[in-house]
């Protein structure tokens, strides 16, 4: 007599299958992060420290930026563009972007020029305070100016900013920036204006100023610099308080408040 019961009782539970890591640009997030690190080898010298601005920028590119836009998978054609986007993200995280007065991530951007907040999905050339021009040789738009005065920037200026090869003006006046001016800025060949007045910068002013072939204007007044004032500074339009070295004012005939 045939059995009236089915040989196997059906189950409503889904079958167990091995989980597959989600892919972005055809790569796992881990592999994509490693690819970016190779892309940025000239800028990112080592594995970034967890929680550092560099690590935050990499994570943002992989987990937020590409996931949202799907347009910036790494390849040889967009290497320069991706590198500048990474540098601008490091700049944001290094200078406390989430606490800015204007145009931080997820903030409204109430500007006359209808600029976008930082870390928006749009081209970084549209981010607040950023100016770009078309580079004929590279065939991309490149950053030439960053102007973020009186915007509650805090933290340090990252070394990576010196790798914006076409940067001509950096104006971060009247903020709360600490630390020293990065060596990479002193070595910049295209920079014409370095305006960092009224922050909390310290340390010495590098004699490498002499190597800044394009520099025309440097405003450093209202900071806490010490040490010797390089003679080369007087060849520029300069605003600088008289510095002290062991409590003794340094001679500087072109400085703003030297007596």
Coordinates of C-alpha atoms in Angstrom, one line a residue, residues 33 37 40 43-44 46-62 83 85-98 100 119 154-161 178:
X33 CA 40.2 50.2 -0.6
X37 CA 45.8 53.1 -1.7
X40 CA 47.3 57.4 -4.2
X43 CA 50.2 61.1 -1.9
X44 CA 49.5 58.4 0.7
X46 CA 51.7 54.3 4.1
X47 CA 48.6 52.6 5.5
X48 CA 46.6 55.3 7.2
X49 CA 46.1 55.1 11.0
X50 CA 42.6 54.0 11.9
X51 CA 40.5 57.1 12.6
X52 CA 42.9 59.5 10.9
X53 CA 41.7 62.0 8.3
X54 CA 43.4 59.8 5.6
X55 CA 41.6 56.7 6.7
X56 CA 38.3 58.6 7.0
X57 CA 38.7 59.9 3.4
X58 CA 39.4 56.4 2.1
X59 CA 36.4 54.9 3.9
X60 CA 34.2 57.7 2.6
X61 CA 35.3 57.1 -1.0
X62 CA 34.7 53.4 -0.8
X83 CA 43.4 61.7 -6.3
X85 CA 38.8 64.2 -4.7
X86 CA 40.7 62.1 -2.1
X87 CA 42.9 65.1 -1.1
X88 CA 39.8 67.4 -0.7
X89 CA 38.2 64.8 1.5
X90 CA 41.3 64.5 3.7
X91 CA 41.3 68.4 3.9
X92 CA 37.7 68.2 5.1
X93 CA 38.3 65.6 7.8
X94 CA 41.6 67.1 8.9
X95 CA 40.0 70.5 9.5
X96 CA 36.9 69.4 11.4
X97 CA 34.5 69.7 8.5
X98 CA 31.4 68.5 10.4
X100 CA 32.1 74.2 9.9
X119 CA 31.5 65.5 0.4
X154 CA 39.8 73.6 13.4
X155 CA 42.6 71.0 13.3
X156 CA 45.7 70.9 11.2
X157 CA 46.4 71.6 7.5
X158 CA 47.1 68.2 6.0
X159 CA 50.3 67.5 4.1
X160 CA 48.2 66.3 1.2
X161 CA 47.1 69.8 0.3
X178 CA 46.6 74.7 14.9

